[in-house]
Amino acid sequence: MRKLYLLAVLFAATFQIASAQMPTDALMMNQRQWCTLLQYSHSSWDEYWEGANKRSNLNIGTFVGQNVMLMTNYGITDNLNVMVGLPYVWTSSDSYLSGQSGLQDLALFVKYQPFKSESEFGTFKVQATGGFSFPVSDYVPDFLPFSIGLQTKNASLRGILNYTTALGIYATAQAGHTWRSNTKLDRDSYLFHSNQYETDEVPVPNMIDATGRLGFINPRFQAEVWLDYLTGTSGDDIRYNEMPQPTNKMQATTAGIYAKYFIWQGLAVQASAGKVLNGRNMGQSTVLSGGITYFFTMGGQR
């Protein structure tokens, strides 16, 4: 399974998650095929962007975020898939500050493929994905970057274009929009764009993201390189020498690699690595992930 993007957006300063048959890629399960992923990811950074200025902070030290993700994808038809994912997340650092841990947000997605054209040279596909996620535990959102999420309800919609040649070389482009609800802080007032608001409810910026992928795929092996961009559509910057808060506008450009290999029938191992190249109001993280996937056909092969 590929990148579980919505969750990456929710705690973009912490994690990037890569795998296959996910909301942002162009892969589909055929009818009655069921694929499940179990994956571990490790993210770390010791520098972050305070607004546009990159800096370090000894009060944070080296930040580490880890998660174990369980994600499953079922093919209702060859052109309609449903996906469900839930991560367990924990954060820490080598400073005096303690991290958090717990179940984060349950994510549900539907992927639809309305158009597919095949020729002797390759296959062109058009897909759309809609999703919804919500918190499943009472974690604290007002302790960034150590919070494991933002306690928001989220809805997303994205479009995907893919062309795969007959030799297995493919190019994929996707773009999406994520709408996020307000969240609540553990205080009665906050500053937003230098104005003070006497309430504990704060707006959380919606997000826009886009990804380009170039890779190779055959029945046993898949490998790709990718470049990803995300940005908040609104929000303010981290104030000088203060901790981040959910109103901050996050931006990031991230590059990475991904590979997957089937070792026995539907059982495969996969690994990925990514690095934030440039950003705003988030850490310059390096992310390493590894996992296993298994897929089978309900009721046997058609």
Tab-separated table of C-alpha atoms in Angstrom:
chain	number	residue	atom	x	y	z
A	1	MET	CA	0.000	0.000	0.000
A	2	ARG	CA	1.182	3.471	-0.837
A	3	LYS	CA	1.161	6.724	1.035
A	4	LEU	CA	-1.666	7.252	3.458
A	5	TYR	CA	-1.730	10.877	2.584
A	6	LEU	CA	-4.518	12.211	4.697
A	7	LEU	CA	-2.818	11.076	7.860
A	8	ALA	CA	0.471	12.506	6.668
A	9	VAL	CA	-1.291	15.829	6.222
A	10	LEU	CA	-2.750	15.675	9.707
A	11	PHE	CA	0.627	15.400	11.336
A	12	ALA	CA	2.811	16.488	8.478
A	13	ALA	CA	5.487	17.796	10.774
A	14	THR	CA	5.861	14.319	12.137
A	15	PHE	CA	5.409	11.623	9.544
A	16	GLN	CA	5.324	10.727	5.912
A	17	ILE	CA	3.870	7.284	5.326
A	18	ALA	CA	4.512	5.336	2.148
A	19	SER	CA	3.031	2.088	0.893
A	20	ALA	CA	0.782	0.876	-2.093
A	21	GLN	CA	-2.892	0.777	-3.178
A	22	MET	CA	-3.593	3.933	-1.242
A	23	PRO	CA	-5.795	7.032	-1.705
A	24	THR	CA	-3.095	8.917	-3.614
A	25	ASP	CA	-1.766	6.278	-6.013
A	26	ALA	CA	-3.226	4.807	-9.215
A	27	LEU	CA	-3.372	1.162	-8.142
A	28	MET	CA	-6.703	-0.626	-7.762
A	29	MET	CA	-7.738	-3.929	-6.229
A	30	ASN	CA	-9.776	-6.067	-8.614
A	31	GLN	CA	-13.241	-7.203	-7.575
A	32	ARG	CA	-13.169	-9.316	-4.361
A	33	GLN	CA	-9.425	-8.788	-3.871
A	34	TRP	CA	-8.478	-7.835	-0.332
A	35	CYS	CA	-5.086	-6.300	0.532
A	36	THR	CA	-3.890	-5.489	4.059
A	37	LEU	CA	-0.795	-3.550	5.127
A	38	LEU	CA	1.062	-3.577	8.441
A	39	GLN	CA	3.786	-0.924	8.471
A	40	TYR	CA	6.207	0.772	10.838
A	41	SER	CA	7.466	4.322	10.201
A	42	HIS	CA	10.168	6.379	11.905
A	43	SER	CA	10.514	10.148	11.462
A	44	SER	CA	13.106	12.428	13.022
A	45	TRP	CA	14.344	16.020	12.778
A	46	ASP	CA	16.500	18.438	14.756
A	47	GLU	CA	15.787	21.554	12.683
A	48	TYR	CA	12.466	23.115	11.780
A	49	TRP	CA	11.061	26.156	10.024
A	50	GLU	CA	9.702	28.912	12.268
A	51	GLY	CA	7.742	30.640	9.546
A	52	ALA	CA	10.244	30.696	6.681
A	53	ASN	CA	13.331	30.716	8.970
A	54	LYS	CA	15.002	27.367	9.629
A	55	ARG	CA	16.347	26.943	13.135
A	56	SER	CA	17.057	24.456	15.927
A	57	ASN	CA	15.696	24.514	19.484
A	58	LEU	CA	17.422	22.851	22.450
A	59	ASN	CA	14.079	22.738	24.272
A	60	ILE	CA	12.990	20.205	21.651
A	61	GLY	CA	16.339	18.669	20.723
A	62	THR	CA	15.980	15.858	18.213
A	63	PHE	CA	12.319	15.068	17.695
A	64	VAL	CA	11.275	11.476	16.919
A	65	GLY	CA	7.843	10.340	15.743
A	66	GLN	CA	6.965	6.683	15.228
A	67	ASN	CA	3.835	4.845	14.214
A	68	VAL	CA	2.472	1.428	13.373
A	69	MET	CA	-0.192	1.524	10.683
A	70	LEU	CA	-2.840	-1.074	9.862
A	71	MET	CA	-4.513	-0.372	6.512
A	72	THR	CA	-6.832	-2.542	4.458
A	73	ASN	CA	-8.243	-2.166	0.938
A	74	TYR	CA	-11.107	-4.170	-0.617
A	75	GLY	CA	-12.217	-4.270	-4.243
A	76	ILE	CA	-16.013	-3.986	-4.417
A	77	THR	CA	-15.652	-3.960	-8.202
A	78	ASP	CA	-12.634	-3.602	-10.515
A	79	ASN	CA	-13.366	0.148	-10.535
A	80	LEU	CA	-14.467	0.776	-6.946
A	81	ASN	CA	-12.300	0.209	-3.841
A	82	VAL	CA	-12.875	0.969	-0.158
A	83	MET	CA	-10.012	1.526	2.304
A	84	VAL	CA	-9.794	1.775	6.088
A	85	GLY	CA	-6.689	2.767	8.083
A	86	LEU	CA	-5.806	3.350	11.721
A	87	PRO	CA	-2.350	4.249	13.124
A	88	TYR	CA	-0.934	3.929	16.612
A	89	VAL	CA	1.452	6.879	17.109
A	90	TRP	CA	4.071	7.796	19.667
A	91	THR	CA	6.388	10.814	19.882
A	92	SER	CA	9.508	11.638	21.888
A	93	SER	CA	12.693	13.703	21.906
A	94	ASP	CA	16.072	13.773	23.645
A	95	SER	CA	15.054	16.926	25.565
A	96	TYR	CA	13.261	17.150	28.905
A	97	LEU	CA	9.862	17.212	27.163
A	98	SER	CA	7.803	14.025	27.120
A	99	GLY	CA	5.914	12.874	24.050
A	100	GLN	CA	2.465	11.426	23.592
A	101	SER	CA	1.205	8.049	22.424
A	102	GLY	CA	-2.065	6.460	21.405
A	103	LEU	CA	-4.447	5.610	18.616
A	104	GLN	CA	-4.823	8.558	16.271
A	105	ASP	CA	-7.553	9.000	13.606
A	106	LEU	CA	-9.616	6.359	11.798
A	107	ALA	CA	-9.595	7.064	8.053
A	108	LEU	CA	-12.125	5.798	5.491
A	109	PHE	CA	-11.653	6.208	1.715
A	110	VAL	CA	-13.488	5.310	-1.490
A	111	LYS	CA	-11.524	5.211	-4.762
A	112	TYR	CA	-13.364	5.195	-8.100
A	113	GLN	CA	-11.947	4.671	-11.586
A	114	PRO	CA	-14.348	6.218	-14.149
A	115	PHE	CA	-12.046	5.922	-17.176
A	116	LYS	CA	-9.460	3.421	-18.437
A	117	SER	CA	-8.039	3.180	-21.961
A	118	GLU	CA	-5.723	0.378	-23.079
A	119	SER	CA	-3.605	0.104	-26.228
A	120	GLU	CA	-0.618	-1.932	-27.386
A	121	PHE	CA	1.648	0.808	-25.996
A	122	GLY	CA	0.178	1.155	-22.510
A	123	THR	CA	-2.768	2.003	-20.255
A	124	PHE	CA	-4.173	5.396	-19.268
A	125	LYS	CA	-6.330	5.678	-16.114
A	126	VAL	CA	-8.351	8.433	-14.450
A	127	GLN	CA	-9.357	7.984	-10.812
A	128	ALA	CA	-10.935	9.954	-7.965
A	129	THR	CA	-10.698	9.384	-4.205
A	130	GLY	CA	-12.928	10.709	-1.446
A	131	GLY	CA	-12.185	10.265	2.247
A	132	PHE	CA	-13.194	11.041	5.813
A	133	SER	CA	-11.295	10.719	9.093
A	134	PHE	CA	-11.966	11.398	12.763
A	135	PRO	CA	-10.155	10.937	16.104
A	136	VAL	CA	-10.706	7.683	17.977
A	137	SER	CA	-8.915	8.640	21.204
A	138	ASP	CA	-8.805	11.655	23.530
A	139	TYR	CA	-5.284	12.806	22.678
A	140	VAL	CA	-4.214	16.412	23.319
A	141	PRO	CA	-3.889	18.529	20.112
A	142	ASP	CA	-2.358	21.584	21.807
A	143	PHE	CA	1.126	20.215	22.411
A	144	LEU	CA	2.761	20.392	18.987
A	145	PRO	CA	5.010	18.944	17.749
A	146	PHE	CA	4.492	16.189	20.335
A	147	SER	CA	0.732	15.934	19.787
A	148	ILE	CA	-0.116	12.823	17.776
A	149	GLY	CA	-2.840	14.667	15.835
A	150	LEU	CA	-5.032	17.772	15.735
A	151	GLN	CA	-8.402	16.375	16.968
A	152	THR	CA	-10.143	17.523	13.767
A	153	LYS	CA	-12.695	15.864	11.534
A	154	ASN	CA	-11.433	15.814	7.957
A	155	ALA	CA	-12.862	15.297	4.480
A	156	SER	CA	-10.781	14.999	1.322
A	157	LEU	CA	-11.262	14.786	-2.445
A	158	ARG	CA	-8.560	14.170	-5.035
A	159	GLY	CA	-8.006	13.324	-8.696
A	160	ILE	CA	-5.378	10.897	-10.080
A	161	LEU	CA	-3.942	10.464	-13.601
A	162	ASN	CA	-1.715	7.532	-14.530
A	163	TYR	CA	-0.063	6.204	-17.664
A	164	THR	CA	1.716	2.847	-17.583
A	165	THR	CA	3.595	1.640	-20.637
A	166	ALA	CA	3.520	-1.966	-21.845
A	167	LEU	CA	7.049	-2.327	-20.430
A	168	GLY	CA	5.847	-1.368	-16.918
A	169	ILE	CA	7.247	2.162	-16.728
A	170	TYR	CA	4.653	4.491	-15.247
A	171	ALA	CA	4.015	8.143	-14.422
A	172	THR	CA	1.359	9.259	-11.927
A	173	ALA	CA	0.130	12.722	-10.977
A	174	GLN	CA	-2.377	13.416	-8.230
A	175	ALA	CA	-3.780	16.509	-6.515
A	176	GLY	CA	-6.206	16.862	-3.640
A	177	HIS	CA	-7.926	19.143	-1.160
A	178	THR	CA	-8.525	18.346	2.522
A	179	TRP	CA	-11.106	20.238	4.577
A	180	ARG	CA	-10.552	20.276	8.348
A	181	SER	CA	-12.861	21.238	11.201
A	182	ASN	CA	-11.935	23.560	14.064
A	183	THR	CA	-10.244	22.143	17.125
A	184	LYS	CA	-10.012	23.121	20.810
A	185	LEU	CA	-6.983	24.216	22.811
A	186	ASP	CA	-6.280	23.624	26.511
A	187	ARG	CA	-6.477	27.379	27.180
A	188	ASP	CA	-9.116	30.097	27.110
A	189	SER	CA	-7.386	32.446	24.648
A	190	TYR	CA	-4.818	32.383	21.864
A	191	LEU	CA	-3.000	34.669	19.413
A	192	PHE	CA	-3.734	34.367	15.701
A	193	HIS	CA	-2.055	36.749	13.225
A	194	SER	CA	-1.024	38.807	16.301
A	195	ASN	CA	-4.668	39.278	17.376
A	196	GLN	CA	-5.874	37.838	20.695
A	197	TYR	CA	-9.037	35.706	20.697
A	198	GLU	CA	-10.852	34.908	23.967
A	199	THR	CA	-11.941	31.367	23.135
A	200	ASP	CA	-10.532	27.846	23.185
A	201	GLU	CA	-11.840	27.018	19.675
A	202	VAL	CA	-9.393	27.672	16.834
A	203	PRO	CA	-9.503	27.322	13.039
A	204	VAL	CA	-7.257	24.689	11.483
A	205	PRO	CA	-6.089	25.423	7.910
A	206	ASN	CA	-7.412	23.300	5.072
A	207	MET	CA	-4.730	21.633	2.951
A	208	ILE	CA	-3.876	21.317	-0.757
A	209	ASP	CA	-1.441	18.657	-1.901
A	210	ALA	CA	0.032	17.334	-5.149
A	211	THR	CA	2.367	14.449	-5.984
A	212	GLY	CA	4.304	13.272	-9.036
A	213	ARG	CA	5.597	9.699	-9.317
A	214	LEU	CA	7.858	7.954	-11.829
A	215	GLY	CA	8.424	4.233	-11.487
A	216	PHE	CA	8.441	0.672	-12.762
A	217	ILE	CA	6.026	-2.133	-11.933
A	218	ASN	CA	5.648	-5.798	-12.840
A	219	PRO	CA	3.910	-8.728	-11.085
A	220	ARG	CA	6.888	-9.265	-8.715
A	221	PHE	CA	8.496	-5.870	-8.212
A	222	GLN	CA	7.690	-2.174	-7.994
A	223	ALA	CA	10.013	0.803	-7.521
A	224	GLU	CA	9.487	4.538	-7.849
A	225	VAL	CA	10.740	8.017	-7.028
A	226	TRP	CA	8.294	10.695	-5.970
A	227	LEU	CA	8.066	14.410	-5.259
A	228	ASP	CA	5.309	15.719	-3.027
A	229	TYR	CA	4.078	19.229	-2.164
A	230	LEU	CA	1.530	20.278	0.440
A	231	THR	CA	0.427	23.623	1.816
A	232	GLY	CA	-2.190	25.064	4.110
A	233	THR	CA	-4.684	27.356	2.400
A	234	SER	CA	-4.590	29.778	5.344
A	235	GLY	CA	-3.036	30.102	8.793
A	236	ASP	CA	-0.305	31.991	10.602
A	237	ASP	CA	3.375	31.369	11.379
A	238	ILE	CA	4.953	29.975	14.526
A	239	ARG	CA	5.710	32.943	16.784
A	240	TYR	CA	9.358	33.562	17.668
A	241	ASN	CA	10.570	31.116	20.337
A	242	GLU	CA	7.082	29.698	20.870
A	243	MET	CA	5.715	26.230	20.258
A	244	PRO	CA	3.649	25.488	17.121
A	245	GLN	CA	-0.144	25.563	17.368
A	246	PRO	CA	-2.921	24.101	15.166
A	247	THR	CA	-3.560	27.450	13.417
A	248	ASN	CA	-0.109	27.448	11.782
A	249	LYS	CA	0.173	27.248	7.996
A	250	MET	CA	2.307	24.204	7.154
A	251	GLN	CA	4.116	23.818	3.846
A	252	ALA	CA	6.517	21.119	2.679
A	253	THR	CA	8.240	19.814	-0.418
A	254	THR	CA	9.315	16.211	0.066
A	255	ALA	CA	11.237	13.772	-2.161
A	256	GLY	CA	11.400	10.042	-1.677
A	257	ILE	CA	11.888	6.530	-3.004
A	258	TYR	CA	9.755	3.414	-2.618
A	259	ALA	CA	10.157	-0.291	-3.443
A	260	LYS	CA	8.013	-3.396	-3.060
A	261	TYR	CA	8.805	-7.076	-3.730
A	262	PHE	CA	6.492	-10.090	-3.680
A	263	ILE	CA	8.206	-12.919	-1.839
A	264	TRP	CA	5.414	-15.535	-1.948
A	265	GLN	CA	2.063	-15.478	-3.740
A	266	GLY	CA	0.221	-12.423	-2.275
A	267	LEU	CA	2.808	-11.710	0.426
A	268	ALA	CA	5.146	-8.757	-0.202
A	269	VAL	CA	7.678	-6.647	1.664
A	270	GLN	CA	8.090	-2.936	1.055
A	271	ALA	CA	10.308	-0.065	2.167
A	272	SER	CA	10.483	3.659	1.585
A	273	ALA	CA	12.516	6.719	2.502
A	274	GLY	CA	11.658	10.403	2.271
A	275	LYS	CA	13.246	13.743	3.105
A	276	VAL	CA	11.623	17.162	3.511
A	277	LEU	CA	13.568	19.471	1.187
A	278	ASN	CA	11.883	22.737	2.031
A	279	GLY	CA	9.117	23.796	4.355
A	280	ARG	CA	7.336	26.320	6.539
A	281	ASN	CA	6.207	25.823	10.151
A	282	MET	CA	7.286	22.180	10.271
A	283	GLY	CA	10.296	19.988	10.905
A	284	GLN	CA	12.827	19.016	8.245
A	285	SER	CA	12.140	15.349	8.787
A	286	THR	CA	13.711	12.212	7.416
A	287	VAL	CA	11.242	9.351	7.251
A	288	LEU	CA	12.000	5.635	6.965
A	289	SER	CA	9.260	3.025	6.623
A	290	GLY	CA	9.048	-0.742	6.258
A	291	GLY	CA	6.118	-3.100	6.118
A	292	ILE	CA	4.439	-6.206	4.790
A	293	THR	CA	1.341	-6.546	2.638
A	294	TYR	CA	-0.819	-9.559	1.909
A	295	PHE	CA	-3.607	-9.799	-0.609
A	296	PHE	CA	-5.958	-12.576	-1.632
A	297	THR	CA	-9.176	-13.016	-3.561
A	298	MET	CA	-12.332	-13.643	-1.555
A	299	GLY	CA	-13.905	-16.902	-2.775
A	300	GLY	CA	-10.843	-17.775	-4.897
A	301	GLN	CA	-9.706	-16.546	-8.310
A	302	ARG	CA	-12.366	-15.482	-10.816
